[in-house]
Amino acid sequence: MRKRGIFAALLVVSFVVGWGVLTLYSPHHATYAIGLQKAGRHPRSRLKGRRGHTGPTKLGKEYPHIGEILYNRLPKCGSTSLKALTRRLAKKNHFHFKESNIWDRFQLNQTGMKAFVEDFYNVPSPFIYERHVYFVDFEQLGLKSPKYINLVRDPLDRIVSAYHFMRYGRKGGRNHIVTHLFNKYHNETDRNQTFEDCVLNKTRECWGPNVHLMTHFFCGQDTVCREPTVQALEKAKENIRKHYLVVGHLEDFDSFLKVLSKILPQFYRGVTDLWKDLAPSVQEAQKTVKKRPPSLLAQKVMQERMNLDYELYLFIKDRFRKQKLELGID
């Protein structure tokens, strides 16, 4: 009888341990367990429960206790300037700033998504994590969603800047690897093609997926986001309402910094004064070489073609205007 009792006890212990292992490595959240434990936090604390529980972000609210911010930065929208500021403030305000070295993978497959989330949660809190990546819905992965921030720009200005940046780089410092690779794999004719020729000849560079990049960035990883549709646009708006504490626009960068310092003082305290010191040198260094404004015809063609991005841009501008008003920022 004693042997049977011992055997039964061992069976119970084995079941409990086995159940714990299965739970830890279940598809729902187990993939991130090891990474989260390394950071000193168990993944269960990140679980949000059922999806859809995150309500709209309150524009007039301040968030001084949030410890995790995700900046899925849109290319050619002032992110280099914001990174320079954040990098300096991380030392002054005592938080971690994780700068991703992955710049060319916006769309993530399931493996990429798991790696991204694990990397995100490996950063010690409080932290800001930045990367060029389409919006990631953490709640679909069974995890609590972090709060996002972002910065946009007039869609045509963004694509014109990107077009010339690919070819000629920027004034200050060594050129980005994007510029290096473009010139390595394109001939002189491609390099010297004007933006107007690119538009009017319907070259893929001006008529491909980049035309609706802003919509895709905020819509996210879902299959519905891969085509420029009204559904993708509406999903992008909904994600902004639910997950973004602020989305500013480059044309009002000073106000964007004021909003950041107001709603996230634990990270951006002192940012406006710092920008006064850095602005002259940073702005000059970030100027794109040989950038020329497009003709009126090219502007008209592209603005019509980029209708989704423009609708989203106007939505963001209006939301930002309301946020400034509610926060008492001129």
Coordinates of C-alpha atoms in Angstrom, one line a residue:
M1 CA 0.0 0.0 0.0
R2 CA 2.8 2.4 0.8
K3 CA 4.4 1.8 -2.6
R4 CA 1.0 2.5 -4.3
G5 CA 0.7 5.8 -2.3
I6 CA 4.2 6.9 -3.3
F7 CA 3.5 6.0 -7.0
A8 CA 0.2 8.0 -6.9
A9 CA 1.9 11.0 -5.4
L10 CA 4.6 10.9 -8.1
L11 CA 1.9 10.7 -10.7
V12 CA 0.2 13.8 -9.4
V13 CA 3.5 15.7 -9.2
S14 CA 4.4 14.6 -12.8
F15 CA 1.0 15.8 -14.0
V16 CA 1.3 19.2 -12.3
V17 CA 4.8 19.7 -13.7
G18 CA 3.8 18.5 -17.1
W19 CA 0.8 20.8 -17.2
G20 CA 3.0 23.8 -16.1
V21 CA 5.4 23.1 -19.0
L22 CA 2.6 22.8 -21.5
T23 CA 1.1 26.0 -20.3
L24 CA 4.4 27.8 -20.5
Y25 CA 5.1 26.6 -24.0
S26 CA 1.5 26.8 -25.3
P27 CA 1.1 28.6 -28.7
H28 CA -0.9 31.3 -26.9
H29 CA 2.1 32.9 -25.2
A30 CA 4.8 30.4 -24.5
T31 CA 7.0 31.5 -27.4
Y32 CA 7.9 34.6 -25.4
A33 CA 8.3 33.0 -22.0
I34 CA 12.1 32.6 -22.1
G35 CA 12.7 36.1 -23.3
L36 CA 10.4 37.6 -20.8
Q37 CA 12.0 35.7 -17.9
K38 CA 15.4 36.9 -18.9
A39 CA 14.1 40.5 -18.5
G40 CA 12.8 39.6 -15.1
R41 CA 9.1 39.5 -16.0
H42 CA 6.8 36.6 -16.5
P43 CA 4.7 36.6 -19.7
R44 CA 1.5 36.1 -17.7
S45 CA 1.8 39.7 -16.4
R46 CA 1.6 40.8 -20.1
L47 CA -1.5 38.9 -21.0
K48 CA -4.4 41.2 -21.8
G49 CA -7.1 38.5 -21.7
R50 CA -9.6 38.7 -24.5
R51 CA -8.9 40.8 -27.5
G52 CA -10.6 44.1 -28.0
H53 CA -10.4 45.3 -24.4
T54 CA -8.3 48.3 -25.2
G55 CA -10.5 51.4 -25.5
P56 CA -9.8 54.6 -27.4
T57 CA -6.8 56.6 -26.1
K58 CA -7.9 59.8 -24.3
L59 CA -6.3 62.7 -26.1
G60 CA -6.2 65.0 -23.1
K61 CA -4.8 62.5 -20.6
E62 CA -1.2 62.4 -19.3
Y63 CA 0.6 59.0 -18.9
P64 CA 3.4 59.6 -16.4
H65 CA 3.4 55.9 -15.1
I66 CA 3.6 54.1 -18.5
G67 CA 6.9 52.2 -18.7
E68 CA 6.9 50.8 -22.2
I69 CA 6.6 52.7 -25.5
L70 CA 6.8 51.4 -29.0
Y71 CA 7.8 53.8 -31.8
N72 CA 7.2 52.0 -35.1
R73 CA 8.7 54.8 -37.0
L74 CA 7.6 55.7 -40.5
P75 CA 10.5 56.2 -42.9
K76 CA 11.5 59.8 -43.9
C77 CA 9.2 61.4 -41.3
G78 CA 11.7 63.1 -39.0
S79 CA 12.5 59.9 -37.0
T80 CA 16.3 60.6 -37.1
S81 CA 15.7 63.8 -35.3
L82 CA 13.4 62.2 -32.7
K83 CA 15.9 59.4 -32.2
A84 CA 18.7 61.9 -31.6
L85 CA 16.6 63.5 -28.9
T86 CA 15.4 60.3 -27.3
R87 CA 19.0 58.9 -27.2
R88 CA 20.1 61.9 -25.2
L89 CA 17.1 62.0 -22.9
A90 CA 17.5 58.3 -22.1
K91 CA 20.6 59.2 -20.1
K92 CA 19.2 62.3 -18.6
N93 CA 15.8 60.8 -17.6
H94 CA 17.1 57.3 -16.8
F95 CA 15.3 55.0 -19.2
H96 CA 16.4 52.5 -21.8
F97 CA 16.2 53.3 -25.5
K98 CA 16.3 50.2 -27.7
E99 CA 17.3 51.1 -31.3
S100 CA 16.6 48.2 -33.7
N101 CA 19.2 47.5 -36.3
I102 CA 16.6 46.0 -38.6
W103 CA 15.4 48.6 -41.1
D104 CA 14.2 46.6 -44.1
R105 CA 11.5 44.2 -42.7
F106 CA 8.2 45.9 -42.2
Q107 CA 6.0 42.9 -42.7
L108 CA 6.5 40.0 -40.3
N109 CA 5.6 36.4 -40.7
Q110 CA 4.7 34.3 -37.6
T111 CA 8.3 33.6 -36.7
G112 CA 9.3 37.2 -37.2
M113 CA 6.4 38.3 -35.0
K114 CA 7.4 36.1 -32.2
A115 CA 11.1 37.2 -32.4
F116 CA 9.9 40.9 -32.5
V117 CA 7.7 40.5 -29.4
E118 CA 10.4 38.6 -27.5
D119 CA 13.0 41.3 -28.4
F120 CA 10.6 44.0 -27.3
Y121 CA 10.0 42.5 -23.9
N122 CA 13.6 41.8 -23.3
V123 CA 14.3 45.5 -22.8
P124 CA 14.3 46.5 -19.1
S125 CA 11.5 48.8 -18.1
P126 CA 11.1 51.8 -18.4
F127 CA 12.0 51.8 -22.1
I128 CA 11.2 53.1 -25.6
Y129 CA 11.7 50.7 -28.4
E130 CA 12.0 51.9 -32.0
R131 CA 11.9 50.1 -35.3
H132 CA 10.7 50.5 -38.9
V133 CA 7.8 48.0 -38.7
Y134 CA 4.1 47.8 -39.5
F135 CA 1.8 48.0 -36.5
V136 CA 1.8 44.8 -34.4
D137 CA -1.3 43.8 -32.6
F138 CA 0.0 42.3 -29.4
E139 CA -3.5 41.4 -28.2
Q140 CA -3.9 39.0 -31.2
L141 CA -0.9 37.2 -29.7
G142 CA -2.6 37.0 -26.3
L143 CA -0.4 39.7 -24.8
K144 CA -1.1 43.1 -23.4
S145 CA -0.5 45.8 -26.0
P146 CA 2.1 48.5 -25.3
K147 CA 1.3 52.1 -26.1
Y148 CA 2.6 53.5 -29.4
I149 CA 3.8 56.8 -30.6
N150 CA 4.6 57.9 -34.2
L151 CA 5.3 60.9 -36.5
V152 CA 4.0 61.4 -40.0
R153 CA 4.5 63.8 -42.9
D154 CA 2.7 65.1 -45.9
P155 CA 2.5 61.9 -48.0
L156 CA 3.9 63.5 -51.2
D157 CA 6.7 65.2 -49.4
R158 CA 7.6 61.9 -47.8
I159 CA 7.8 60.0 -51.0
V160 CA 9.7 62.8 -52.8
S161 CA 12.2 62.8 -49.9
A162 CA 12.6 59.1 -50.0
Y163 CA 13.1 59.1 -53.8
H164 CA 16.0 61.4 -53.6
F165 CA 17.4 60.0 -50.4
M166 CA 17.7 56.5 -52.1
R167 CA 19.9 58.1 -54.8
Y168 CA 21.9 60.8 -53.1
G169 CA 21.7 60.3 -49.4
R170 CA 21.8 63.2 -46.9
K171 CA 24.1 66.0 -46.2
G172 CA 25.6 65.0 -42.8
G173 CA 27.6 61.9 -42.0
R174 CA 28.0 58.8 -44.0
N175 CA 25.1 57.7 -46.2
H176 CA 22.6 55.1 -45.1
I177 CA 22.9 51.5 -46.4
V178 CA 19.7 52.1 -48.4
T179 CA 21.6 54.7 -50.5
H180 CA 24.6 52.4 -50.9
L181 CA 22.5 49.4 -52.0
F182 CA 20.5 51.5 -54.5
N183 CA 23.5 52.8 -56.2
K184 CA 25.2 49.3 -56.2
Y185 CA 22.3 47.6 -58.0
H186 CA 21.0 50.4 -60.2
N187 CA 22.6 51.9 -63.3
E188 CA 23.3 55.6 -64.0
T189 CA 20.0 56.0 -66.0
D190 CA 18.0 54.8 -63.0
R191 CA 19.9 57.0 -60.7
N192 CA 19.4 60.1 -62.8
Q193 CA 15.7 59.5 -63.5
T194 CA 13.7 62.5 -62.3
F195 CA 10.8 62.1 -60.0
E196 CA 8.5 63.5 -62.7
D197 CA 9.6 60.8 -65.2
C198 CA 9.2 58.2 -62.5
V199 CA 5.6 59.3 -62.0
L200 CA 4.5 59.9 -65.6
N201 CA 6.2 56.7 -66.8
K202 CA 4.4 54.8 -64.0
T203 CA 7.7 53.3 -62.8
R204 CA 7.1 50.8 -59.9
E205 CA 9.2 53.0 -57.6
C206 CA 6.4 55.7 -57.8
W207 CA 3.4 53.4 -58.4
G208 CA 4.2 50.4 -56.2
P209 CA 3.4 49.6 -52.6
N210 CA 5.3 52.6 -51.2
V211 CA 2.5 54.9 -52.5
H212 CA 0.3 53.7 -49.6
L213 CA 3.0 53.2 -47.0
M214 CA 1.5 55.3 -44.3
T215 CA -1.8 53.4 -44.4
H216 CA 0.0 50.1 -44.3
F217 CA 2.2 51.2 -41.3
F218 CA -0.8 52.0 -39.2
C219 CA -3.1 49.2 -40.5
G220 CA -0.5 46.6 -39.6
Q221 CA 0.4 43.0 -40.3
D222 CA -3.1 41.6 -41.2
T223 CA -3.7 40.4 -44.8
V224 CA -6.4 43.1 -45.2
C225 CA -3.6 45.7 -44.9
R226 CA -1.6 44.4 -47.9
E227 CA -3.9 46.1 -50.5
P228 CA -4.8 49.8 -50.6
T229 CA -8.5 49.5 -49.7
V230 CA -11.0 51.4 -47.6
Q231 CA -11.0 48.5 -45.1
A232 CA -7.2 48.9 -44.7
L233 CA -7.7 52.7 -44.1
E234 CA -10.4 52.2 -41.5
K235 CA -8.3 49.6 -39.7
A236 CA -5.4 52.1 -39.6
K237 CA -7.7 54.7 -38.1
E238 CA -9.0 52.3 -35.5
N239 CA -5.5 51.2 -34.5
I240 CA -4.5 54.9 -34.0
R241 CA -7.6 55.5 -31.9
K242 CA -6.9 52.5 -29.7
H243 CA -3.1 52.2 -29.4
Y244 CA -1.4 55.5 -30.1
L245 CA -0.9 58.0 -27.3
V246 CA 0.1 60.6 -30.0
V247 CA 0.7 60.7 -33.7
G248 CA 2.2 64.0 -34.6
H249 CA 3.1 65.5 -38.0
L250 CA 6.5 66.8 -39.1
E251 CA 5.0 70.1 -40.2
D252 CA 4.4 70.9 -36.6
F253 CA 7.3 69.1 -35.0
D254 CA 7.7 71.7 -32.1
S255 CA 4.1 71.0 -31.0
F256 CA 4.7 67.3 -31.2
L257 CA 7.6 67.6 -28.8
K258 CA 5.5 69.7 -26.4
V259 CA 2.8 67.0 -26.5
L260 CA 5.4 64.3 -25.7
S261 CA 6.8 66.2 -22.8
K262 CA 3.3 66.8 -21.4
I263 CA 1.9 63.2 -21.7
L264 CA 5.1 61.3 -21.2
P265 CA 7.3 63.4 -18.8
Q266 CA 9.1 60.3 -17.5
F267 CA 10.7 60.0 -21.0
Y268 CA 10.5 63.4 -22.7
R269 CA 11.0 65.9 -19.8
G270 CA 13.3 68.6 -21.2
V271 CA 12.8 67.7 -24.8
T272 CA 11.8 71.2 -26.0
D273 CA 14.9 72.9 -24.5
L274 CA 17.1 70.1 -25.9
W275 CA 15.6 70.6 -29.4
K276 CA 16.5 74.3 -29.3
D277 CA 20.1 73.3 -28.8
L278 CA 20.2 70.5 -31.4
A279 CA 17.9 71.8 -34.1
P280 CA 20.3 73.8 -36.2
S281 CA 22.9 71.1 -36.6
V282 CA 20.5 68.1 -36.8
Q283 CA 18.2 69.8 -39.4
E284 CA 21.1 70.7 -41.6
A285 CA 22.7 67.3 -41.4
Q286 CA 19.4 65.5 -42.2
K287 CA 18.7 67.5 -45.4
T288 CA 18.4 65.2 -48.5
V289 CA 20.9 65.9 -51.2
K290 CA 19.7 67.2 -54.6
K291 CA 16.0 67.0 -53.6
R292 CA 13.9 68.9 -56.1
P293 CA 10.2 69.7 -55.8
P294 CA 8.0 67.8 -58.3
S295 CA 6.2 69.6 -61.1
L296 CA 2.5 70.6 -60.7
L297 CA 1.5 67.7 -63.0
A298 CA 3.4 65.1 -61.0
Q299 CA 2.0 66.5 -57.8
K300 CA -1.6 66.2 -59.1
V301 CA -1.1 62.7 -60.4
M302 CA 0.5 61.5 -57.1
Q303 CA -1.9 63.2 -54.8
E304 CA -4.8 61.5 -56.6
R305 CA -3.0 58.2 -56.5
M306 CA -2.1 58.6 -52.8
N307 CA -5.7 59.3 -51.8
L308 CA -5.8 56.7 -48.9
D309 CA -2.6 58.1 -47.4
Y310 CA -3.9 61.6 -47.7
E311 CA -7.2 60.8 -46.0
L312 CA -5.3 59.1 -43.2
Y313 CA -2.9 62.1 -43.0
L314 CA -5.8 64.5 -42.6
F315 CA -7.3 62.3 -39.9
I316 CA -4.0 62.3 -38.0
K317 CA -3.7 66.1 -38.3
D318 CA -7.2 66.6 -37.0
R319 CA -6.7 64.2 -34.1
F320 CA -3.4 66.0 -33.3
R321 CA -5.1 69.4 -33.4
K322 CA -7.8 68.2 -30.9
Q323 CA -5.1 66.7 -28.7
K324 CA -3.2 70.0 -28.5
L325 CA -6.4 71.8 -27.7
E326 CA -7.3 69.4 -24.9
L327 CA -3.8 69.6 -23.4
G328 CA -3.7 73.4 -23.6
I329 CA -0.9 73.5 -26.1
D330 CA -0.8 76.4 -28.7

